[in-house]
mmCIF file of C-alpha atoms and ligand atoms in Angstrom:
data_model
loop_
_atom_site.group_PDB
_atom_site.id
_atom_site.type_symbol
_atom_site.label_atom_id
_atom_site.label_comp_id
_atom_site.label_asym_id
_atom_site.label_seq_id
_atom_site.Cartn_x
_atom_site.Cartn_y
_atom_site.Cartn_z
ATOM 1 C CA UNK A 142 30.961 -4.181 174.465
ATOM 2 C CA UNK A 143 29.369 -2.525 177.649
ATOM 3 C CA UNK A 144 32.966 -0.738 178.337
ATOM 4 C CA UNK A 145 33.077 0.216 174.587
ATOM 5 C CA UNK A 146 30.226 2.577 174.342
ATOM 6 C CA UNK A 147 27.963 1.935 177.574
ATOM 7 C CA UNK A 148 25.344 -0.091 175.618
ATOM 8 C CA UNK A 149 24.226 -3.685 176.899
ATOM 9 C CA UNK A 150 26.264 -6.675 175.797
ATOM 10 C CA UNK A 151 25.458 -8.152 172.771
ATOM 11 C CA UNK A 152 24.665 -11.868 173.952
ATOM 12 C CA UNK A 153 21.721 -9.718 176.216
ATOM 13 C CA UNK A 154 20.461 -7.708 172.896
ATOM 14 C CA UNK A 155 20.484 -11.115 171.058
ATOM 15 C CA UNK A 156 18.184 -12.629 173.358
ATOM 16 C CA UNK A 157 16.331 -9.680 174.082
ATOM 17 C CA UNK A 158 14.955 -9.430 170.626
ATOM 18 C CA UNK A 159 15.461 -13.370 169.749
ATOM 19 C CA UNK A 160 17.896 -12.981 167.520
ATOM 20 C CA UNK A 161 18.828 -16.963 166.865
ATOM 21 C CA UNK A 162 21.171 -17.085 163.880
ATOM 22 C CA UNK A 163 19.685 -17.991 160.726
ATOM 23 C CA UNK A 164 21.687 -20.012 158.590
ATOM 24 C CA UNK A 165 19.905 -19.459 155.355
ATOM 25 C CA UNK A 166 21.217 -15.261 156.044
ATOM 26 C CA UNK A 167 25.115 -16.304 156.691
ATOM 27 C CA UNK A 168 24.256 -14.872 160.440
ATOM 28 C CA UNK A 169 27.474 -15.814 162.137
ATOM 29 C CA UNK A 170 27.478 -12.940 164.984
ATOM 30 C CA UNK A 171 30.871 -11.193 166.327
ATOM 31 C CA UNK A 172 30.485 -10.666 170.160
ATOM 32 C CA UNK A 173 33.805 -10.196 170.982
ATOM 33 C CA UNK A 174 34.499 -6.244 171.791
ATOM 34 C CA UNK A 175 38.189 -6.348 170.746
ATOM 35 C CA UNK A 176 37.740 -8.292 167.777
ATOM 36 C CA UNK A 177 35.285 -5.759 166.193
ATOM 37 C CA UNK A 178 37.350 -3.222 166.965
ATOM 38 C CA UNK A 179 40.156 -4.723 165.376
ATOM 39 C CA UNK A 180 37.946 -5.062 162.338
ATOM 40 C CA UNK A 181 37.207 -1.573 162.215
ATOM 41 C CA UNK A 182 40.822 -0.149 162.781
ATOM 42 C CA UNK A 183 41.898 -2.568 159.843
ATOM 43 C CA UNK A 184 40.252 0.363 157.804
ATOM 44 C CA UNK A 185 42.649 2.930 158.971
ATOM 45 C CA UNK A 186 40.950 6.497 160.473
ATOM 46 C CA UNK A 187 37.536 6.774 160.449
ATOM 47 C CA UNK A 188 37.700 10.276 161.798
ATOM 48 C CA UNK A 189 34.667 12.631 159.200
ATOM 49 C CA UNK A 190 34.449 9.389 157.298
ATOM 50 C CA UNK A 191 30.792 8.003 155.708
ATOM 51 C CA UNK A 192 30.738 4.091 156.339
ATOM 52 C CA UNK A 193 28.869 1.780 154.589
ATOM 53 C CA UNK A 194 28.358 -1.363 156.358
ATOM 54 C CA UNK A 195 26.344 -4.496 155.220
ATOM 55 C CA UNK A 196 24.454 -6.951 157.452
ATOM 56 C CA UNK A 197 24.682 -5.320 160.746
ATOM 57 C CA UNK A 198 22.852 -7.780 162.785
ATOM 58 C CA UNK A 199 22.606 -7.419 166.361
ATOM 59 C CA UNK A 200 25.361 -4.240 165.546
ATOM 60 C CA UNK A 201 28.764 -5.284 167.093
ATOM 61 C CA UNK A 202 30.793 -4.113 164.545
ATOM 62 C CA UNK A 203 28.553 -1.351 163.554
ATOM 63 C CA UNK A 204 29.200 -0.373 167.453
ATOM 64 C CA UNK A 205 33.183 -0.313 167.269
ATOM 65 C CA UNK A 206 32.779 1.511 163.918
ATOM 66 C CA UNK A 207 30.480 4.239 165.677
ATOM 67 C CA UNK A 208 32.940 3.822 168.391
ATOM 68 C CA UNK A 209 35.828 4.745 166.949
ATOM 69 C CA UNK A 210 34.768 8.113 165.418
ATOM 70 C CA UNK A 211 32.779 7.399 161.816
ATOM 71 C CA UNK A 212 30.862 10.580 161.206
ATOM 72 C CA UNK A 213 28.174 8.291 159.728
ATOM 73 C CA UNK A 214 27.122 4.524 159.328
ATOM 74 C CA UNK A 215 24.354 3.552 156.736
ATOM 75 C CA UNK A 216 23.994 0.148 157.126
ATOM 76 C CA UNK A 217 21.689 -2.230 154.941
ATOM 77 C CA UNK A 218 20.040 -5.084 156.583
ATOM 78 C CA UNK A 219 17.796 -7.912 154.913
ATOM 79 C CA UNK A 220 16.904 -8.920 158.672
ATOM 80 C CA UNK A 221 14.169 -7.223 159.887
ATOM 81 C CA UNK A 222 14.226 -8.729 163.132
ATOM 82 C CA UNK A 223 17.665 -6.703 163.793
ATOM 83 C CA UNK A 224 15.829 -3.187 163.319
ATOM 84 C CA UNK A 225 14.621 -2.608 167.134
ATOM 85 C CA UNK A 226 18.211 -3.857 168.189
ATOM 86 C CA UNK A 227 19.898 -1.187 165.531
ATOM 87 C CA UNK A 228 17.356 1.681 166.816
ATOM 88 C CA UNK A 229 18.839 1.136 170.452
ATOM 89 C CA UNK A 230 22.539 1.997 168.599
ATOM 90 C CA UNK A 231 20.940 4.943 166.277
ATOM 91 C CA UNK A 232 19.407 6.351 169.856
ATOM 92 C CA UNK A 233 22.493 5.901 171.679
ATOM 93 C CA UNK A 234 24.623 7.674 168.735
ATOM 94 C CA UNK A 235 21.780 10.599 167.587
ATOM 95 C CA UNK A 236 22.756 11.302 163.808
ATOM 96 C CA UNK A 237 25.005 8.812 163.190
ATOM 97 C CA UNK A 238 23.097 5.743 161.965
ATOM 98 C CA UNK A 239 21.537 5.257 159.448
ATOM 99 C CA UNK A 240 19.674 1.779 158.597
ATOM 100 C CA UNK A 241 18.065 0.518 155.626
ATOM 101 C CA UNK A 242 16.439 -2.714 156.113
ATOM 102 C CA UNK A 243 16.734 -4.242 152.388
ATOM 103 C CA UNK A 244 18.841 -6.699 149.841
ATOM 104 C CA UNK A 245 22.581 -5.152 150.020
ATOM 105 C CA UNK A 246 22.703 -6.793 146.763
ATOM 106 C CA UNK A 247 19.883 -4.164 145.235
ATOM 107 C CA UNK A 248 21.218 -1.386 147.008
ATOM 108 C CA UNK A 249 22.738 1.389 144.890
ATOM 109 C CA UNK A 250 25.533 2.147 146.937
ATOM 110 C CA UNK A 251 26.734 4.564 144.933
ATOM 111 C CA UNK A 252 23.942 6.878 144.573
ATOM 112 C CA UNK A 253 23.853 6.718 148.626
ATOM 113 C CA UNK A 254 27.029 8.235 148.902
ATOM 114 C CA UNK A 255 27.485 11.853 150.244
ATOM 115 C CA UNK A 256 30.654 14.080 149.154
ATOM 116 C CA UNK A 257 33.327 13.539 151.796
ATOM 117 C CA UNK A 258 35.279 10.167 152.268
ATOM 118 C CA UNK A 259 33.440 6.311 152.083
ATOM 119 C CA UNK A 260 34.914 3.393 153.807
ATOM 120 C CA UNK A 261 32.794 0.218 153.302
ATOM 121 C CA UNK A 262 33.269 -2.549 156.119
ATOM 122 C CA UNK A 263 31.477 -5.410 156.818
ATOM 123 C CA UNK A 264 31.600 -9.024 158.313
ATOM 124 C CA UNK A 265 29.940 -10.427 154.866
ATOM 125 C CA UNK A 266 27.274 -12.770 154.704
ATOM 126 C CA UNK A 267 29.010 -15.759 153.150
ATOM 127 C CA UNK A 268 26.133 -16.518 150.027
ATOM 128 C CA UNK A 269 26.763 -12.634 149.152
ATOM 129 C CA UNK A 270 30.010 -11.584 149.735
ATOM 130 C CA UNK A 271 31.678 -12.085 146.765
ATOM 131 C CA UNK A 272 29.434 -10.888 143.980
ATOM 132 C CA UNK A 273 28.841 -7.592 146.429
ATOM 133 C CA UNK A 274 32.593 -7.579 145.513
ATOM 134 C CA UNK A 275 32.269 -7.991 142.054
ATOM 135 C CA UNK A 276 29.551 -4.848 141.980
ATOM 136 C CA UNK A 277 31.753 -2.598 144.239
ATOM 137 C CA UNK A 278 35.080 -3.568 141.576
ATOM 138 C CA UNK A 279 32.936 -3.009 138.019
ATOM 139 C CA UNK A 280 32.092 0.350 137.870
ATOM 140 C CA UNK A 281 32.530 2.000 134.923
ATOM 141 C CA UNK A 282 33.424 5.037 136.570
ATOM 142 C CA UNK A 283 36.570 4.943 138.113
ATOM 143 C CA UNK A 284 38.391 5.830 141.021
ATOM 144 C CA UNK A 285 35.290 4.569 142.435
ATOM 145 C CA UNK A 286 32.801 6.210 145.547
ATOM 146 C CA UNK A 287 34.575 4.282 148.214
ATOM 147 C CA UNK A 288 38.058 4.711 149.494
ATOM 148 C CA UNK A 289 38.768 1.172 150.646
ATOM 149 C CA UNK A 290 36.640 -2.014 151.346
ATOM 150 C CA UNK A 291 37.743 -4.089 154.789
ATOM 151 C CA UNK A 292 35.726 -6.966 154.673
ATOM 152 C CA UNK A 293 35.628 -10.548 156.012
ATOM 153 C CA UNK A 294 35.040 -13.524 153.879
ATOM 154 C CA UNK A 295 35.468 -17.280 154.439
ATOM 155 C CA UNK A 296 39.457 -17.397 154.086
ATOM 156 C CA UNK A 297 39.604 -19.253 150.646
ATOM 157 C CA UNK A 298 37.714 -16.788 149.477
ATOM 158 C CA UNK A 299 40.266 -14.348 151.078
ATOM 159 C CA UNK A 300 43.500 -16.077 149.201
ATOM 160 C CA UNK A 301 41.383 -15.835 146.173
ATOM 161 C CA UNK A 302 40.740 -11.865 145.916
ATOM 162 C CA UNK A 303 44.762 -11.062 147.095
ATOM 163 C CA UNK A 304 46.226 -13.942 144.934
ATOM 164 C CA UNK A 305 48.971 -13.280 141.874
ATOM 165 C CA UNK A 306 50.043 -15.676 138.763
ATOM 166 C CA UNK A 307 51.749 -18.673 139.592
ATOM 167 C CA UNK A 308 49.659 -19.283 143.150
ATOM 168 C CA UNK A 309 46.841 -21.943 143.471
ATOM 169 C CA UNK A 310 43.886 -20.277 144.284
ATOM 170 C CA UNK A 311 44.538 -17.182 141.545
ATOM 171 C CA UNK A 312 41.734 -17.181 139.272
ATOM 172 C CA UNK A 313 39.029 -14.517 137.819
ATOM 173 C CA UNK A 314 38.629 -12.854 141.000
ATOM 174 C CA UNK A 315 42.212 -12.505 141.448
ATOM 175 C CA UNK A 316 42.447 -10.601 138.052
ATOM 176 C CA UNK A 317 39.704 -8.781 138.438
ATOM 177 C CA UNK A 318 40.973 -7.803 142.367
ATOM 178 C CA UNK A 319 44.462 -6.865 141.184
ATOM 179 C CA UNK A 320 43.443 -4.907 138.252
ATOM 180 C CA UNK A 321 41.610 -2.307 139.515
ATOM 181 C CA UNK A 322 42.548 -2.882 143.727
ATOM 182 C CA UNK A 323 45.515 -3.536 146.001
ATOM 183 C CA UNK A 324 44.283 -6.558 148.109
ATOM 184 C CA UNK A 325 45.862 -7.651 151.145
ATOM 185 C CA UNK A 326 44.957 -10.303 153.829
ATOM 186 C CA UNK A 327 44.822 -8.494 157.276
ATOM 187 C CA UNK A 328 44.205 -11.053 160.140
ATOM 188 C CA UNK A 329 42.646 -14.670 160.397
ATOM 189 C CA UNK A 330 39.584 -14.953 162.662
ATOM 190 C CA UNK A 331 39.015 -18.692 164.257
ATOM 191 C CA UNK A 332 35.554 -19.933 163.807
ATOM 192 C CA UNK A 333 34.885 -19.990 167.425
ATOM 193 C CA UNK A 334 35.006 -16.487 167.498
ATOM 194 C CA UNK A 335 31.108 -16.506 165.621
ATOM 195 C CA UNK A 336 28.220 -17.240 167.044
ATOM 196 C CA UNK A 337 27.044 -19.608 166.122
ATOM 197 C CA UNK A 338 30.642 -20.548 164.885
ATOM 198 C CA UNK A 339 31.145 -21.339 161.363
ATOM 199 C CA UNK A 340 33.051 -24.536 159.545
ATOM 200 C CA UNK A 341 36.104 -22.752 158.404
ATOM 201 C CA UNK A 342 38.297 -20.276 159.310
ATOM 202 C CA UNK A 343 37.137 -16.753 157.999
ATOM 203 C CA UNK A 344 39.755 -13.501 157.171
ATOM 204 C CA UNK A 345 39.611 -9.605 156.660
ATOM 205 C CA UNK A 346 40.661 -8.590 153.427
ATOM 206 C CA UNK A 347 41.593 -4.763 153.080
ATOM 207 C CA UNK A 348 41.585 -3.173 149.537
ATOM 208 C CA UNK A 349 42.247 -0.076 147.960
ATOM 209 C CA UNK A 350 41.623 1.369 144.878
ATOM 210 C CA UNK A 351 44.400 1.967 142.488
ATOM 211 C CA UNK A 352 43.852 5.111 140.900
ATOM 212 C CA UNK A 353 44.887 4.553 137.609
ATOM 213 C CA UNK A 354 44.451 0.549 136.841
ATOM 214 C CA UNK A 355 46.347 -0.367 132.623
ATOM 215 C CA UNK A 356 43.551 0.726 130.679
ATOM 216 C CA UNK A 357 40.790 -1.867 129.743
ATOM 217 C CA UNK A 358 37.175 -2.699 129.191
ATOM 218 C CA UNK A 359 35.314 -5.037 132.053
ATOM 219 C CA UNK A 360 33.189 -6.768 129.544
ATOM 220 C CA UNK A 361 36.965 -7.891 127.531
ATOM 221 C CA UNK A 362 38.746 -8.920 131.120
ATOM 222 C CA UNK A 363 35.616 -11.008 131.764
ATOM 223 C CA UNK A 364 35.526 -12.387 128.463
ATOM 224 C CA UNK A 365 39.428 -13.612 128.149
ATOM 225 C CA UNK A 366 39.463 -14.701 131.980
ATOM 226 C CA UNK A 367 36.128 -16.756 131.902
ATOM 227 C CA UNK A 368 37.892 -18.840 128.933
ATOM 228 C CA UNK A 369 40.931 -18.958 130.340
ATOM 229 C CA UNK A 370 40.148 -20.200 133.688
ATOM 230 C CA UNK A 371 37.294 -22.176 132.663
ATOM 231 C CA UNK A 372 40.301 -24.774 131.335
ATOM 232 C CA UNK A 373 42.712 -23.637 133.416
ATOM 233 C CA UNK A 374 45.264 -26.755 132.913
ATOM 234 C CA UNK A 375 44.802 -26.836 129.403
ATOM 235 C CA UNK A 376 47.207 -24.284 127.137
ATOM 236 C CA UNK A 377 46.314 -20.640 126.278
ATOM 237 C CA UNK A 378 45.736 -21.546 122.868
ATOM 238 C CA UNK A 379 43.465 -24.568 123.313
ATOM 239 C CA UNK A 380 41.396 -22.605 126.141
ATOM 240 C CA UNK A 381 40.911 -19.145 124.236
ATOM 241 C CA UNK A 382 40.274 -21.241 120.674
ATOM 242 C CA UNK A 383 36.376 -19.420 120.743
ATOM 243 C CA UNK A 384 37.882 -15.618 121.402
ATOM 244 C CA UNK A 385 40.887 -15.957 118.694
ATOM 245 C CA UNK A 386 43.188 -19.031 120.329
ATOM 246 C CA UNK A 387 46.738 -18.910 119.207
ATOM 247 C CA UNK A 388 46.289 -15.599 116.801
ATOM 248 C CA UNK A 389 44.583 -13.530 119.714
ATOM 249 C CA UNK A 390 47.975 -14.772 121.553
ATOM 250 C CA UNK A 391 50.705 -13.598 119.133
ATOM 251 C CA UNK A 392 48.731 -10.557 118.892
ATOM 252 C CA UNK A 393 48.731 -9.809 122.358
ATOM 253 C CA UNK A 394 52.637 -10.659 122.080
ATOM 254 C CA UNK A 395 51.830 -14.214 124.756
ATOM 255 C CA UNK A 396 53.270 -17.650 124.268
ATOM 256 C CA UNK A 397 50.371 -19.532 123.358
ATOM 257 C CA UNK A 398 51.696 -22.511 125.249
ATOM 258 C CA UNK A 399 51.368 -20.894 128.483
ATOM 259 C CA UNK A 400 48.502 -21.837 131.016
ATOM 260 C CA UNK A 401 46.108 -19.175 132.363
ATOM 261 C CA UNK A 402 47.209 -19.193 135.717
ATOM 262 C CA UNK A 403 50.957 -18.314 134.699
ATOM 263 C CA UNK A 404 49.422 -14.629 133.016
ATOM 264 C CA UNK A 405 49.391 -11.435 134.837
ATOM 265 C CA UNK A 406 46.840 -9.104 135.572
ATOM 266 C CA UNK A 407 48.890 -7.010 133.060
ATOM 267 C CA UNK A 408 49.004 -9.188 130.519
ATOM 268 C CA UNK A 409 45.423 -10.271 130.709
ATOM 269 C CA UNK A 410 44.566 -6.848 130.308
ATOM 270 C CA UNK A 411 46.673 -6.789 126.822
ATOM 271 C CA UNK A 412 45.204 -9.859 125.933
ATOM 272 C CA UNK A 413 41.128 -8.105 126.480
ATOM 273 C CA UNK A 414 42.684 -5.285 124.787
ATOM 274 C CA UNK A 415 43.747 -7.348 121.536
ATOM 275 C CA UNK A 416 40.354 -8.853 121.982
HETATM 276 N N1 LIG B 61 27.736 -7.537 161.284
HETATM 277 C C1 LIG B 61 27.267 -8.578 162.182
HETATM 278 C C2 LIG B 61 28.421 -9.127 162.973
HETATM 279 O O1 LIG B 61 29.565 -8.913 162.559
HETATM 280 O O2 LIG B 61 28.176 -9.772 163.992
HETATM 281 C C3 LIG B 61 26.537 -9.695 161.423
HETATM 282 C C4 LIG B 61 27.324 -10.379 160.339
HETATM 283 S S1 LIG B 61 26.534 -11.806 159.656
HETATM 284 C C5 LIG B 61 27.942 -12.677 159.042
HETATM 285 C C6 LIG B 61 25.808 -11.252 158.127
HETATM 286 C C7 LIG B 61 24.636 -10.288 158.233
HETATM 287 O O3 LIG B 61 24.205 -9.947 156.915
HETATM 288 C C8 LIG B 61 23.409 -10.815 158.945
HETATM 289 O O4 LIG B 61 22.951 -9.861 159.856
HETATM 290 C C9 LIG B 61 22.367 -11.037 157.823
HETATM 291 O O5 LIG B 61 21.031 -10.876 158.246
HETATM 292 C C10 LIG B 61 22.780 -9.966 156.841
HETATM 293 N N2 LIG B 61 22.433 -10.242 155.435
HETATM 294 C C11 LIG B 61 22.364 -11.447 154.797
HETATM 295 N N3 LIG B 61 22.085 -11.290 153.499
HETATM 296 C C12 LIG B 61 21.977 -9.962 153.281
HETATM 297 C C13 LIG B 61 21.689 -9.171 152.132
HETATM 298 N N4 LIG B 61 21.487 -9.721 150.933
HETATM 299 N N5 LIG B 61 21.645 -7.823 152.277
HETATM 300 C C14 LIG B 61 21.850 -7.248 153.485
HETATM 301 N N6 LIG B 61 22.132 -7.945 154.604
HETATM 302 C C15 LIG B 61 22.187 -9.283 154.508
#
């Protein structure tokens, strides 16, 4: 990182504030210079862009994002012992960092969002990653703040939020992902590139909004998906029985002998709609 942006290496900054991972935070550090960068070009140009990052830690990624030309980081922290490590980046780049030390999960991200472009990145911590998702994919109020999300998540988690019908791991994040997103896998990270490394192999996942998802209400898509998936082996008509069953089906023009994982995101969204 030293050749990045002249600041120490991060293995000295970890042990010169005691940083030793804590599990119970999903601390699995990036050290590696190239693969934060790699992380951070995954969100295209960050030339006048506002990124939001979550769970900087020790700041490699934060670094590489600074590095590679983001007007502005804010970056929420639950960690307080990673605030003297994050001033030393905020000194180093005067203006440019911003850090909140707090619960990304009770952040308004939203209302912290200036005018020009937002790009959110962030190496998630694995207990919050997902329903951080959720919040950034339900607004009611859509296209939403951000231009894109690149974000890394435990790779099942990864095949989950980019899968389609007919694939194994599709589900209710899948539906809700390809509604309102284009989700693609970027690049696999091993574990032993964390430290301290973690038991499975982790991936970034790059999404986009799309700017005018089929029309729908959240509350519906929930509703029909929750039911359907809860059974997922069991037919459409035996799973959605409490929401309508087999009339809800014809309605929504659906063989009521299908299983959920064989729907759509579009006809899921017909199916909320008949709702
Ligand atoms: N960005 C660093 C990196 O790539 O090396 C650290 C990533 S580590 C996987 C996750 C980070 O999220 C940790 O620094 C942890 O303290 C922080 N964190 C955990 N839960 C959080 C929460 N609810 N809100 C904000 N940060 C959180």
């Amino acid at each position: 990182m030293a050749a990045l942006d002249g600041l120490p290496p991060l293995r000295d900054v970890i042990q010169r504030h005691g940083l030793d991972a804590r599990k119970a935070l999903g601390q699995n550090f990036l050290l590696d210079l190239n693969l934060t960068q790699k992380v951070a070009r995954t969100a295209g140009s960050l030339e006048g862009a506002t990124v939001f990052e979550v769970g900087p830690g020790p700041g490699g990624l934060t670094r590489a994002i600074l590095a590679l030309g983001a007007a502005k980081v804010i970056a929420v922290e639950r960690d307080a012992r990673c605030l003297p490590a994050l001033a030393e980046v905020a000194d180093h780049y005067p203006g440019r960092l911003e850090v909140i030390e707090g619960d990304a999960l009770k952040t308004d991200f939203a209302a912290l969002a200036p005018d020009g472009p937002v790009k959110i990145i962030a190496n998630l911590p694995y207990n919050v990653g997902t329903q951080l998702l959720v919040n950034w994919l339900l607004p009611a109020q859509w296209p939403p703040f951000w231009q894109s999300l690149t974000l890394m998540f435990q790779k099942e988690v990864g095949q989950r939020i980019v899968a389609q019908e007919d694939d194994d791991h599709y589900g209710r994040l899948g539906v809700l992902c390809g509604w309102r997103s284009e989700a693609r896998m970027a690049f696999d990270v091993s574990p032993q590139a964390f430290t301290p490394p973690p038991k499975v192999t982790s991936t970034v996942v790059h999404l986009t909004p799309k700017e005018n998802p089929i029309r729908c209400a959240v509350d519906k898509l929930e509703k029909v998906t929750q039911a359907a998936f809860g059974q997922r082996r069991k037919m459409l008509r035996q799973s959605l029985k409490p929401l309508g069953g087999e009339a809800l089906l014809i309605k929504a023009e659906i063989d009521p002998q299908r299983r959920a994982e064989t729907l759509s995101v579009e006809e899921f969204c017909r199916l909320a709609n008949c709702l």
